[in-house]
Tab-separated table of C-alpha atoms in Angstrom:
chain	number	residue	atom	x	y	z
A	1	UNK	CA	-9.226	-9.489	-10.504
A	2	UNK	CA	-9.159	-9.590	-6.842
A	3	UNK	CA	-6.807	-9.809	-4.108
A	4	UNK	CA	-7.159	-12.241	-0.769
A	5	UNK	CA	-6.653	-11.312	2.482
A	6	UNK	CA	-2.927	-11.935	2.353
A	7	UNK	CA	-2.845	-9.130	-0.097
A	8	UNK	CA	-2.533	-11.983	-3.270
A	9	UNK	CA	-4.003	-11.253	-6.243
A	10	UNK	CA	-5.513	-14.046	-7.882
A	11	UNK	CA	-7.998	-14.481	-10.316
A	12	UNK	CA	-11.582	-16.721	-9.969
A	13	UNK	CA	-9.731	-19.517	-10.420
A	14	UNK	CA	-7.401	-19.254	-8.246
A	15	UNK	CA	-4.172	-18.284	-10.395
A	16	UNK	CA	-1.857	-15.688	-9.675
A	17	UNK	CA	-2.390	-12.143	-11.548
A	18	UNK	CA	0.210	-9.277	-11.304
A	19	UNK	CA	-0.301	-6.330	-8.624
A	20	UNK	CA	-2.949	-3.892	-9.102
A	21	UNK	CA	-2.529	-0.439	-7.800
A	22	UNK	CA	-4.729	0.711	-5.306
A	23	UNK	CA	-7.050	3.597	-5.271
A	24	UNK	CA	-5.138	4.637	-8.850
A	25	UNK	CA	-7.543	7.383	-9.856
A	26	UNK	CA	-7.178	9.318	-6.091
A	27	UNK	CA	-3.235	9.004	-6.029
A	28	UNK	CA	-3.428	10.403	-9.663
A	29	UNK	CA	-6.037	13.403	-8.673
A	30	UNK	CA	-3.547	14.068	-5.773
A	31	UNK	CA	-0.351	13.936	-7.431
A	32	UNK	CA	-1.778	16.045	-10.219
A	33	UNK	CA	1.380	14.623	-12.461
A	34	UNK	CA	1.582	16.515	-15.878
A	35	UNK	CA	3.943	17.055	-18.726
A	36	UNK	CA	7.197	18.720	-17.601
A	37	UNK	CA	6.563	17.410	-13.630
A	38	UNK	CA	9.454	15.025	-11.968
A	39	UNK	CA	7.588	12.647	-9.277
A	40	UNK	CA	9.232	9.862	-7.665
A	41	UNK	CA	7.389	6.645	-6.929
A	42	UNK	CA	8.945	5.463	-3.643
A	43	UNK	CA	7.959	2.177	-3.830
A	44	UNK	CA	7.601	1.130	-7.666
A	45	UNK	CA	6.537	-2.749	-7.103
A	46	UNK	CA	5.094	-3.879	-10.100
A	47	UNK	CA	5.174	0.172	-11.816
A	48	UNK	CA	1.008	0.378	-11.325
A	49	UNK	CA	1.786	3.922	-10.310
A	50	UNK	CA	5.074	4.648	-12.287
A	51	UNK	CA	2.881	3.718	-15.619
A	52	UNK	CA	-0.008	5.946	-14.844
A	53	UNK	CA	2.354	9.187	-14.388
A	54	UNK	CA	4.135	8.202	-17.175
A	55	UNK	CA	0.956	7.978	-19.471
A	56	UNK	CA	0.058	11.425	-17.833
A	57	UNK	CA	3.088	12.970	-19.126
A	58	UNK	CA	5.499	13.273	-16.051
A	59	UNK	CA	9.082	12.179	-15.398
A	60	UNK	CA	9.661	9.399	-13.144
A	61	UNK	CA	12.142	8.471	-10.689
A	62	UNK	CA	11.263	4.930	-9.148
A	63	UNK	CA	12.809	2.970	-6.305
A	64	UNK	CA	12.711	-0.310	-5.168
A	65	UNK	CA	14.682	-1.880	-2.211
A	66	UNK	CA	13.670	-5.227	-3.496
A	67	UNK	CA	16.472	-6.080	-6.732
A	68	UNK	CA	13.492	-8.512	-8.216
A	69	UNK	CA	11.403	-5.370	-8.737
A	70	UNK	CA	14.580	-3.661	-10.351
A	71	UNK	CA	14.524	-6.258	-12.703
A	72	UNK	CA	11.381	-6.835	-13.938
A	73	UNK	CA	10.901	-3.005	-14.210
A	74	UNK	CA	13.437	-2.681	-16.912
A	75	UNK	CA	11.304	-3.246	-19.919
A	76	UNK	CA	9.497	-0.205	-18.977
A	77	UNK	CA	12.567	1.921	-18.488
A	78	UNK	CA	13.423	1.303	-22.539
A	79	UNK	CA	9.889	1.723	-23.502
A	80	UNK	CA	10.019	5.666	-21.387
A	81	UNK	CA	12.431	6.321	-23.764
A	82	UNK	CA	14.345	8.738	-20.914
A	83	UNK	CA	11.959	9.700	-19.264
A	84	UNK	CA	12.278	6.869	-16.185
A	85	UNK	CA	14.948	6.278	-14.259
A	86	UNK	CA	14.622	2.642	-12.327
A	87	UNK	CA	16.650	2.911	-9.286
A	88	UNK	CA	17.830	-0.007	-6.706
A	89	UNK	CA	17.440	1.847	-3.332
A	90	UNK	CA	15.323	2.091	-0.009
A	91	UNK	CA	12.757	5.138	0.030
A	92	UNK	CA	13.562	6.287	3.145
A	93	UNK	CA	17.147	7.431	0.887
A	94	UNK	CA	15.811	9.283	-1.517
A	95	UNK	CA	17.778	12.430	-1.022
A	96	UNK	CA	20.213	10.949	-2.660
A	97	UNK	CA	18.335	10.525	-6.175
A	98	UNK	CA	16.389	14.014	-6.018
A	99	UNK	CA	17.580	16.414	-8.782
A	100	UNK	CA	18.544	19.813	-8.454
A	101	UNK	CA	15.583	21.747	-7.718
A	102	UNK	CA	13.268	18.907	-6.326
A	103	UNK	CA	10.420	17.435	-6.984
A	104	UNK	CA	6.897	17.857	-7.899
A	105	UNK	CA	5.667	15.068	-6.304
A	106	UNK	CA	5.803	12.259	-4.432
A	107	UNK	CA	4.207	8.545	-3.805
A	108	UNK	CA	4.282	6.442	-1.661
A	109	UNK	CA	2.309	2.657	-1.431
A	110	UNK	CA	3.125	1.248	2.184
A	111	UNK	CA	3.050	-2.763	2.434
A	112	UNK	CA	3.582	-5.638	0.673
A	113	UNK	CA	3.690	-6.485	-3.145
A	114	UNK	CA	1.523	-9.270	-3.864
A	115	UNK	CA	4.537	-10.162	-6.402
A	116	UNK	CA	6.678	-10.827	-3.218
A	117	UNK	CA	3.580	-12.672	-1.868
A	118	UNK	CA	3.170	-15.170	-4.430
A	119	UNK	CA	6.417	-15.849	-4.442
A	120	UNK	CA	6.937	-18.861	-2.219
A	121	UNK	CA	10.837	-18.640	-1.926
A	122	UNK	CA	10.805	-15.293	-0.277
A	123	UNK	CA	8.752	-16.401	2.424
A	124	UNK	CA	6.382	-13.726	3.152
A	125	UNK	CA	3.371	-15.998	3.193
A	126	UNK	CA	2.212	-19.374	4.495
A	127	UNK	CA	-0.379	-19.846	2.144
A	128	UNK	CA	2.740	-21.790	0.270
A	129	UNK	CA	5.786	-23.519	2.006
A	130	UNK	CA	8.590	-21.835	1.568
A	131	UNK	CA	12.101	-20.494	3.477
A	132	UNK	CA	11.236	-18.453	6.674
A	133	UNK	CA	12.693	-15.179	4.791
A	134	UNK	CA	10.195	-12.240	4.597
A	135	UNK	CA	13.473	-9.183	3.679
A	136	UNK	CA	12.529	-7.482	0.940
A	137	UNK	CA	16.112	-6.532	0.219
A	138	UNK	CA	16.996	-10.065	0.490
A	139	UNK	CA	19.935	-9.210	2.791
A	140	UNK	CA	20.011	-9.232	6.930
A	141	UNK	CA	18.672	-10.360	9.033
A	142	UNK	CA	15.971	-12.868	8.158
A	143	UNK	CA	12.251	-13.795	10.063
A	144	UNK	CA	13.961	-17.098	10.520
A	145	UNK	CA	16.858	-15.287	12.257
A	146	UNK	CA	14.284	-13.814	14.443
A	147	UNK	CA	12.455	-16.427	15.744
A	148	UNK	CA	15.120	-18.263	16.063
A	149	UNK	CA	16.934	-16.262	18.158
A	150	UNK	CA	15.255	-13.170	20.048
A	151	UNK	CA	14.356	-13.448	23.454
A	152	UNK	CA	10.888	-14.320	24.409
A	153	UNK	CA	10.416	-10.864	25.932
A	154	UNK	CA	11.207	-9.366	22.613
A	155	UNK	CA	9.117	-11.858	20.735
A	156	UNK	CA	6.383	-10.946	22.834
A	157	UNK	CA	6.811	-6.885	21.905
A	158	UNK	CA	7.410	-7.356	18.278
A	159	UNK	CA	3.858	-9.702	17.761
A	160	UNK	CA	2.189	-7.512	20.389
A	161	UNK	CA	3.284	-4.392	19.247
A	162	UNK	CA	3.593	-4.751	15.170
A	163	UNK	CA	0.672	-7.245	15.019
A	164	UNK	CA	-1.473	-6.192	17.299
A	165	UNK	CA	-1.793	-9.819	18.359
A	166	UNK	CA	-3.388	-10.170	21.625
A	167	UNK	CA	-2.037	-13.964	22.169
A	168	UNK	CA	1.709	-12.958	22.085
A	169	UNK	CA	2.920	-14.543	25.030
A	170	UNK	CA	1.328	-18.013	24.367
A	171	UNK	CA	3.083	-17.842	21.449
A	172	UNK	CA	6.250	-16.667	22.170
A	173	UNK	CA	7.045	-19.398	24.507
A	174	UNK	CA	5.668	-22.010	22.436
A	175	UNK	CA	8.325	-20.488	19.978
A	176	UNK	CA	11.047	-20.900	22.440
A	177	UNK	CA	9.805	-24.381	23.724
A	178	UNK	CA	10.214	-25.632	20.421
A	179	UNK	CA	13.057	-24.001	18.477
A	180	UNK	CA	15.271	-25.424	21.454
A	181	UNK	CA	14.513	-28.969	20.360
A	182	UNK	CA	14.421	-27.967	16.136
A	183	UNK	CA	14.840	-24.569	14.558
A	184	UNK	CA	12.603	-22.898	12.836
A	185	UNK	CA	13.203	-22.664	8.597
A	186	UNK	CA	9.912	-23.278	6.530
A	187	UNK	CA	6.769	-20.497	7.115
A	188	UNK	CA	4.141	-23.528	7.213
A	189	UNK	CA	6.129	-24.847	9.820
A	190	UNK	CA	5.584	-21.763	12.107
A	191	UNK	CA	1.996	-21.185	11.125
A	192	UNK	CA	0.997	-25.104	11.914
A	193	UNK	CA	3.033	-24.498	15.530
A	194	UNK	CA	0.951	-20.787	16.012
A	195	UNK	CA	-2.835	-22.432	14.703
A	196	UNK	CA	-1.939	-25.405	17.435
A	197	UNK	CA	-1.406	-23.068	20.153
A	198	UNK	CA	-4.354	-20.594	18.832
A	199	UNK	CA	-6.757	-22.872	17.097
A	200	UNK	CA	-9.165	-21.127	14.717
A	201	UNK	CA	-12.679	-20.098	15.546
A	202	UNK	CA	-15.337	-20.370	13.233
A	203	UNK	CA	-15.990	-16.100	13.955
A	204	UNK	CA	-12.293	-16.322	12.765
A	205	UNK	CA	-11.504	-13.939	9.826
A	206	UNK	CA	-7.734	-14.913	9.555
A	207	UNK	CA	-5.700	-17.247	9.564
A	208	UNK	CA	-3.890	-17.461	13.683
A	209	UNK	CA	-0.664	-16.892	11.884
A	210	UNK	CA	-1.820	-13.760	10.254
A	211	UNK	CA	-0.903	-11.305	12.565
A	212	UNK	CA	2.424	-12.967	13.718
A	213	UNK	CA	3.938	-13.008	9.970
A	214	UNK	CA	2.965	-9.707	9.641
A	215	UNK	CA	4.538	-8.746	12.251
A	216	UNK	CA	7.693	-10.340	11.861
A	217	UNK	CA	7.457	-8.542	7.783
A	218	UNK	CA	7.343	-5.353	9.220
A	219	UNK	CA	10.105	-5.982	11.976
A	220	UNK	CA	12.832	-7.599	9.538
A	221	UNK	CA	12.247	-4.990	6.893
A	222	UNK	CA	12.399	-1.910	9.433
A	223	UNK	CA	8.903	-1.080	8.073
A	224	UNK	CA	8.117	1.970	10.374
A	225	UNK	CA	11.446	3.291	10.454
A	226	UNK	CA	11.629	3.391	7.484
A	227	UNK	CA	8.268	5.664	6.639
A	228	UNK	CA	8.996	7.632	9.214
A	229	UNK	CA	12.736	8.560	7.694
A	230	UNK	CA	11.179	8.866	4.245
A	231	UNK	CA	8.488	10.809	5.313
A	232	UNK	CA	10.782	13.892	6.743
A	233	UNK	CA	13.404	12.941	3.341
A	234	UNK	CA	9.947	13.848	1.279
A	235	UNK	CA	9.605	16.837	3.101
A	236	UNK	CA	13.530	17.779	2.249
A	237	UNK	CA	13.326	17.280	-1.424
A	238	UNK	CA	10.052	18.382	-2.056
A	239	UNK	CA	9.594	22.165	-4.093
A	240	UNK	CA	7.081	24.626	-2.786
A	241	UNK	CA	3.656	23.436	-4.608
A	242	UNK	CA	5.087	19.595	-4.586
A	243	UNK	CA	2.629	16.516	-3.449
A	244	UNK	CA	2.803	14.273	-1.287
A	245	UNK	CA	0.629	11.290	-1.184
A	246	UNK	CA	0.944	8.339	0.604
A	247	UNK	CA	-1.237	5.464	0.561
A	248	UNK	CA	-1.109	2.914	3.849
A	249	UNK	CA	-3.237	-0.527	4.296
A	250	UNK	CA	-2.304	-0.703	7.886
A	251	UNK	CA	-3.573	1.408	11.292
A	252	UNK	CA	0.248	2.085	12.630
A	253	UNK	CA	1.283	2.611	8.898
A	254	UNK	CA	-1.490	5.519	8.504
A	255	UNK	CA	-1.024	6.352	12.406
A	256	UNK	CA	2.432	7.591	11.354
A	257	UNK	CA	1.299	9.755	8.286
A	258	UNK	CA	-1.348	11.410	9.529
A	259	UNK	CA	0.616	12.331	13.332
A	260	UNK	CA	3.285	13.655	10.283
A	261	UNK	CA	0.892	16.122	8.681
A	262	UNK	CA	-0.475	17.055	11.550
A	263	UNK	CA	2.629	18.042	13.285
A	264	UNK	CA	3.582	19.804	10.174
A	265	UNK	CA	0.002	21.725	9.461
A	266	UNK	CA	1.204	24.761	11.470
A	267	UNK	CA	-1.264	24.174	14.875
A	268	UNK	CA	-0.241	23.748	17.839
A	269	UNK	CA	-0.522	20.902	19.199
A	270	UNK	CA	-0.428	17.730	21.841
A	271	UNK	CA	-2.546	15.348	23.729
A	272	UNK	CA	-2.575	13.758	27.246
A	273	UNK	CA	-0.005	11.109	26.039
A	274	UNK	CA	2.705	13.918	24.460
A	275	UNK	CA	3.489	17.330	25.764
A	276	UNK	CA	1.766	20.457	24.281
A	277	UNK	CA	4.018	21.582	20.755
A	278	UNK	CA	3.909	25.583	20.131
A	279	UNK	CA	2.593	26.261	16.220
A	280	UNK	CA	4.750	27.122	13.949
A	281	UNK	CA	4.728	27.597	9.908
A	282	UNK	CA	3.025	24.953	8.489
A	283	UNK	CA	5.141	22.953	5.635
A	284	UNK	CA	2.265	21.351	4.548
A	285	UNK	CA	-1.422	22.096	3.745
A	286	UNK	CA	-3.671	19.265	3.203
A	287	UNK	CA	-5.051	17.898	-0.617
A	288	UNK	CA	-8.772	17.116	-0.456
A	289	UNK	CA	-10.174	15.261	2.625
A	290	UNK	CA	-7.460	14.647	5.607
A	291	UNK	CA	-7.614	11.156	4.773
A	292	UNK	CA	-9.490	8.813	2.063
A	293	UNK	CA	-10.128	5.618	1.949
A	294	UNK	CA	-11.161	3.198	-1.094
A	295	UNK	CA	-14.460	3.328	-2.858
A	296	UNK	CA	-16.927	0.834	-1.914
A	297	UNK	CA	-16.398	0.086	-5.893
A	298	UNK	CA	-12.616	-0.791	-5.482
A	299	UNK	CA	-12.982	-2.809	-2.501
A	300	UNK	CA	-15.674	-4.734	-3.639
A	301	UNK	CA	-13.433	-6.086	-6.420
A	302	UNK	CA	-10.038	-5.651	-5.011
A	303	UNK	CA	-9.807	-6.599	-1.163
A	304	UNK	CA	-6.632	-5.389	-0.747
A	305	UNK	CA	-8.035	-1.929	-1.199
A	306	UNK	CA	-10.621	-2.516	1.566
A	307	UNK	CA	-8.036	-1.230	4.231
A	308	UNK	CA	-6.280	1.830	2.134
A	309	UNK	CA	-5.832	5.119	3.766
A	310	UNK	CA	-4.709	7.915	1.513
A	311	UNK	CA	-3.466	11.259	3.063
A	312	UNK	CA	-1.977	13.967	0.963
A	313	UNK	CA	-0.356	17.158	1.231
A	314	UNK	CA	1.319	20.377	-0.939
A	315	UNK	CA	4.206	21.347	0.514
A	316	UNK	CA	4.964	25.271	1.478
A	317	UNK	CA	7.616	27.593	1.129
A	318	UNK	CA	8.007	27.105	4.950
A	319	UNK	CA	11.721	25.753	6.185
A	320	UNK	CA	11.516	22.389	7.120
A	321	UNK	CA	11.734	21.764	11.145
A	322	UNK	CA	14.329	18.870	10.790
A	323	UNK	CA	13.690	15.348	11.712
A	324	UNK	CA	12.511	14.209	15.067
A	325	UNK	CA	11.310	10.416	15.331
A	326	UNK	CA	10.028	11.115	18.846
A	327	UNK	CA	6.481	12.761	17.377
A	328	UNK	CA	5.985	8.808	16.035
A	329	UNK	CA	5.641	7.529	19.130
A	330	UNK	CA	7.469	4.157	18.663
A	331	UNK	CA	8.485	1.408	20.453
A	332	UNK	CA	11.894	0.500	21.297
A	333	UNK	CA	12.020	-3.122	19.637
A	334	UNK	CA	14.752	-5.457	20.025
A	335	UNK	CA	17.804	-4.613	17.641
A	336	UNK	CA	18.053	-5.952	14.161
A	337	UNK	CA	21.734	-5.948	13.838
A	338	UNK	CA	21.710	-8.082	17.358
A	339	UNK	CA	19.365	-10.834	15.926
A	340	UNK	CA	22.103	-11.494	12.730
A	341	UNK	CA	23.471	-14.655	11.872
C-alpha cells in the first residue's frame, strides 16, 4: 500500500485503502509506551498510533477535532475494554482531558488524514469534485468562504505564506476577477481556474493547484495555531520523564517544533532575525537524533512518509516558561472569524 502525493492511500489499482501510520516503529521507540503508561494521541485519525500503544500495553487518551474520526473510532474503544477513552476535541485543548498527575507521553501526527482525503464531500482534494469545504471540524468558516470573500491582498499572504506558492498574485486576482461574475463552490472548479492561469510544465511534480489547496487547508483549520498552542499545552500536562513526539510532513509544520525544543533545551539563544534569549532550565532534553526522517524503506512504499520529520523530547522537572507565540515567528493572516458567512 502506498500513498500519492495528495497524501491518498490507494492501492495498485487504484482503490482507496485506510491510513497508514507513518514512521510507526520510531514514534513507538520514542514514546517508549508500556503497561501502566497514560499517552494521549493528539490526533487519532484512523487509531494507526492509538492501536500500536494499546497493543504495547499503555492507556490511551485520543482526540479528534474531526466528529467522523470520533465515530469510526468507537469499535476500538469497546474492544480496549477501558483502557481508551475516544474524545471529540481539538489538540491544542488537551489540558482539559489530562488526568491528575499527567502524562507519560504524548503524539502528535501533523496534516491531513488520507480518510478526509478520499472523501470527496469534505473537499480537501481536487483529485474528486466535491464542495469547496476543507474544515476538519466541519464548522466555520469554510475554503469556499475564503475565496470567496478575502481580499486579494490577503489571498495573496495566505497562498504565499502557507503554500509557499511563488505565483500568488496571478492567482489571487484571477480569483477575484472571476468570483465577481460566479462564486466559487466545487474544488475542481478552482483547480481548472488555478492550472489555466499556471499551466503545468512537463518538470512539473504537482498539480498547479497543489500548493493553493494546501494552503487554504491549513488556513481554515488554524493549522499552525493550533501546533503551536498544543505544543506549550504538551509541555503543561506532561510529568517529569514524559515524551513528546511529534511527527510533521510539512517545512513550517517541523519549523515550529524544532524552534519549540530549541527554545526550551536550556541554551541561550537567537539569530539575526530575533533578539538574543538568556538560557534558562531546559524543560526538555532531546530523544535520539534532533530530528528523523523516514527510512528510505518506508518511503519507498509509502510516499506520504517521504516528507516526515520526527522530533522528540523527555520533559524535565524544570517549571514551564509559559506560552509565548512570538518565538514561532508567524504571520499575521487575515482573520477567520472576519471571512464567516
Amino acid at each position: 500500500m502506498v500513498t500519492d502525493q495528495g497524501g491518498r492511500a490507494s492501492e495498485a489499482d487504484g482503490g482507496p485503502v485506510r491510513h497508514i501510520p507513518v514512521m510507526l516503529a520510531e514514534v513507538l521507540a520514542a514514546l517508549d509506551p508500556a503497561p501502566g503508561k497514560i499517552i494521549l494521541d493528539g490526533t487519532f485519525g484512523a487509531g494507526g498510533y492509538t492501536s500500536a500503544l494499546l497493543d504495547a500495553g499503555a492507556e490511551v487518551i485520543a482526540l479528534d477535532r474531526d466528529p467522523t474520526a470520533i465515530s469510526a473510532g468507537q469499535p476500538m474503544v469497546a474492544a480496549a475494554g477501558g483502557r481508551l477513552k475516544l474524545i471529540h476535541s481539538r489538540f491544542s485543548e488537551l489540558a482539559d482531558h489530562v488526568p491528575e498527575g499527567g502524562l507519560d507521553g504524548i503524539v502528535f501526527d501533523i496534516g491531513v488524514s488520507s480518510m478526509q482525503i478520499d472523501e470527496a464531500e469534505r473537499g480537501f482534494s481536487f483529485q474528486r469534485q466535491g464542495p469547496l469545504d476543507m474544515r476538519m471540524s466541519g464548522a466555520g468558516v469554510s475554503a469556499a468562504d475564503v475565496v470567496n470573500r478575502a481580499k486579494v491582498s490577503d489571498l495573496i499572504r495566505i497562498f504565499g505564506f502557507l503554500g509557499e506558492e511563488k505565483q500568488a498574485g496571478r492567482i489571487a486576482r484571477a480569483i477575484e476577477k472571476r468570483r465577481a461574475e460566479q462564486p466559487f463552490e466545487k474544488t475542481r472548479d478552482l483547480a481548472n481556474l488555478i492550472e489555466t492561469v499556471t499551466p503545468r510544465k512537463a518538470k512539473d511534480k504537482i498539480h498547479p493547484a497543489t500548493r493553493v489547496f494546501q494552503a487554504l487547508r491549513i488556513f481554515v483549520n488554524d493549522e499552525l495555531g493550533e501546533l503551536a498552542h498544543a505544543l506549550f499545552a504538551a509541555e503543561q500536562a506532561l510529568k517529569p520523564g514524559g515524551r513528546l513526539v511529534v511527527v510533521t510532513f510539512h517545512s513550517l509544520e517541523d519549523r515550529i517544533v524544532k524552534t519549540f525544543f530549541q527554545d526550551r533545551s536550556g541554551k541561550a539563544g537567537g539569530s539575526r532575525h530575533l533578539p538574543l534569549v538568556t538560557a534558562r532550565d531546559a524543560t526538555f532534553t532531546p530523544v535520539g537524533k534532533p530530528m528523523v526522517a523516514a527510512s528510505e524503506e518506508e518511503s519507498s512504499r509509502n510516499t506520504r512518509a517521504r516528507s516526515a520529520k520526527l522530533r522528540a523530547g523527555i520533559r524535565t522537572q524544570a517549571p514551564s516558561p509559559g506560552t509565548d507565540l512570538s518565538i514561532f515567528n508567524l504571520p499575521e493572516l487575515a482573520s477567520l472569524a472576519r471571512l464567516g458567512g
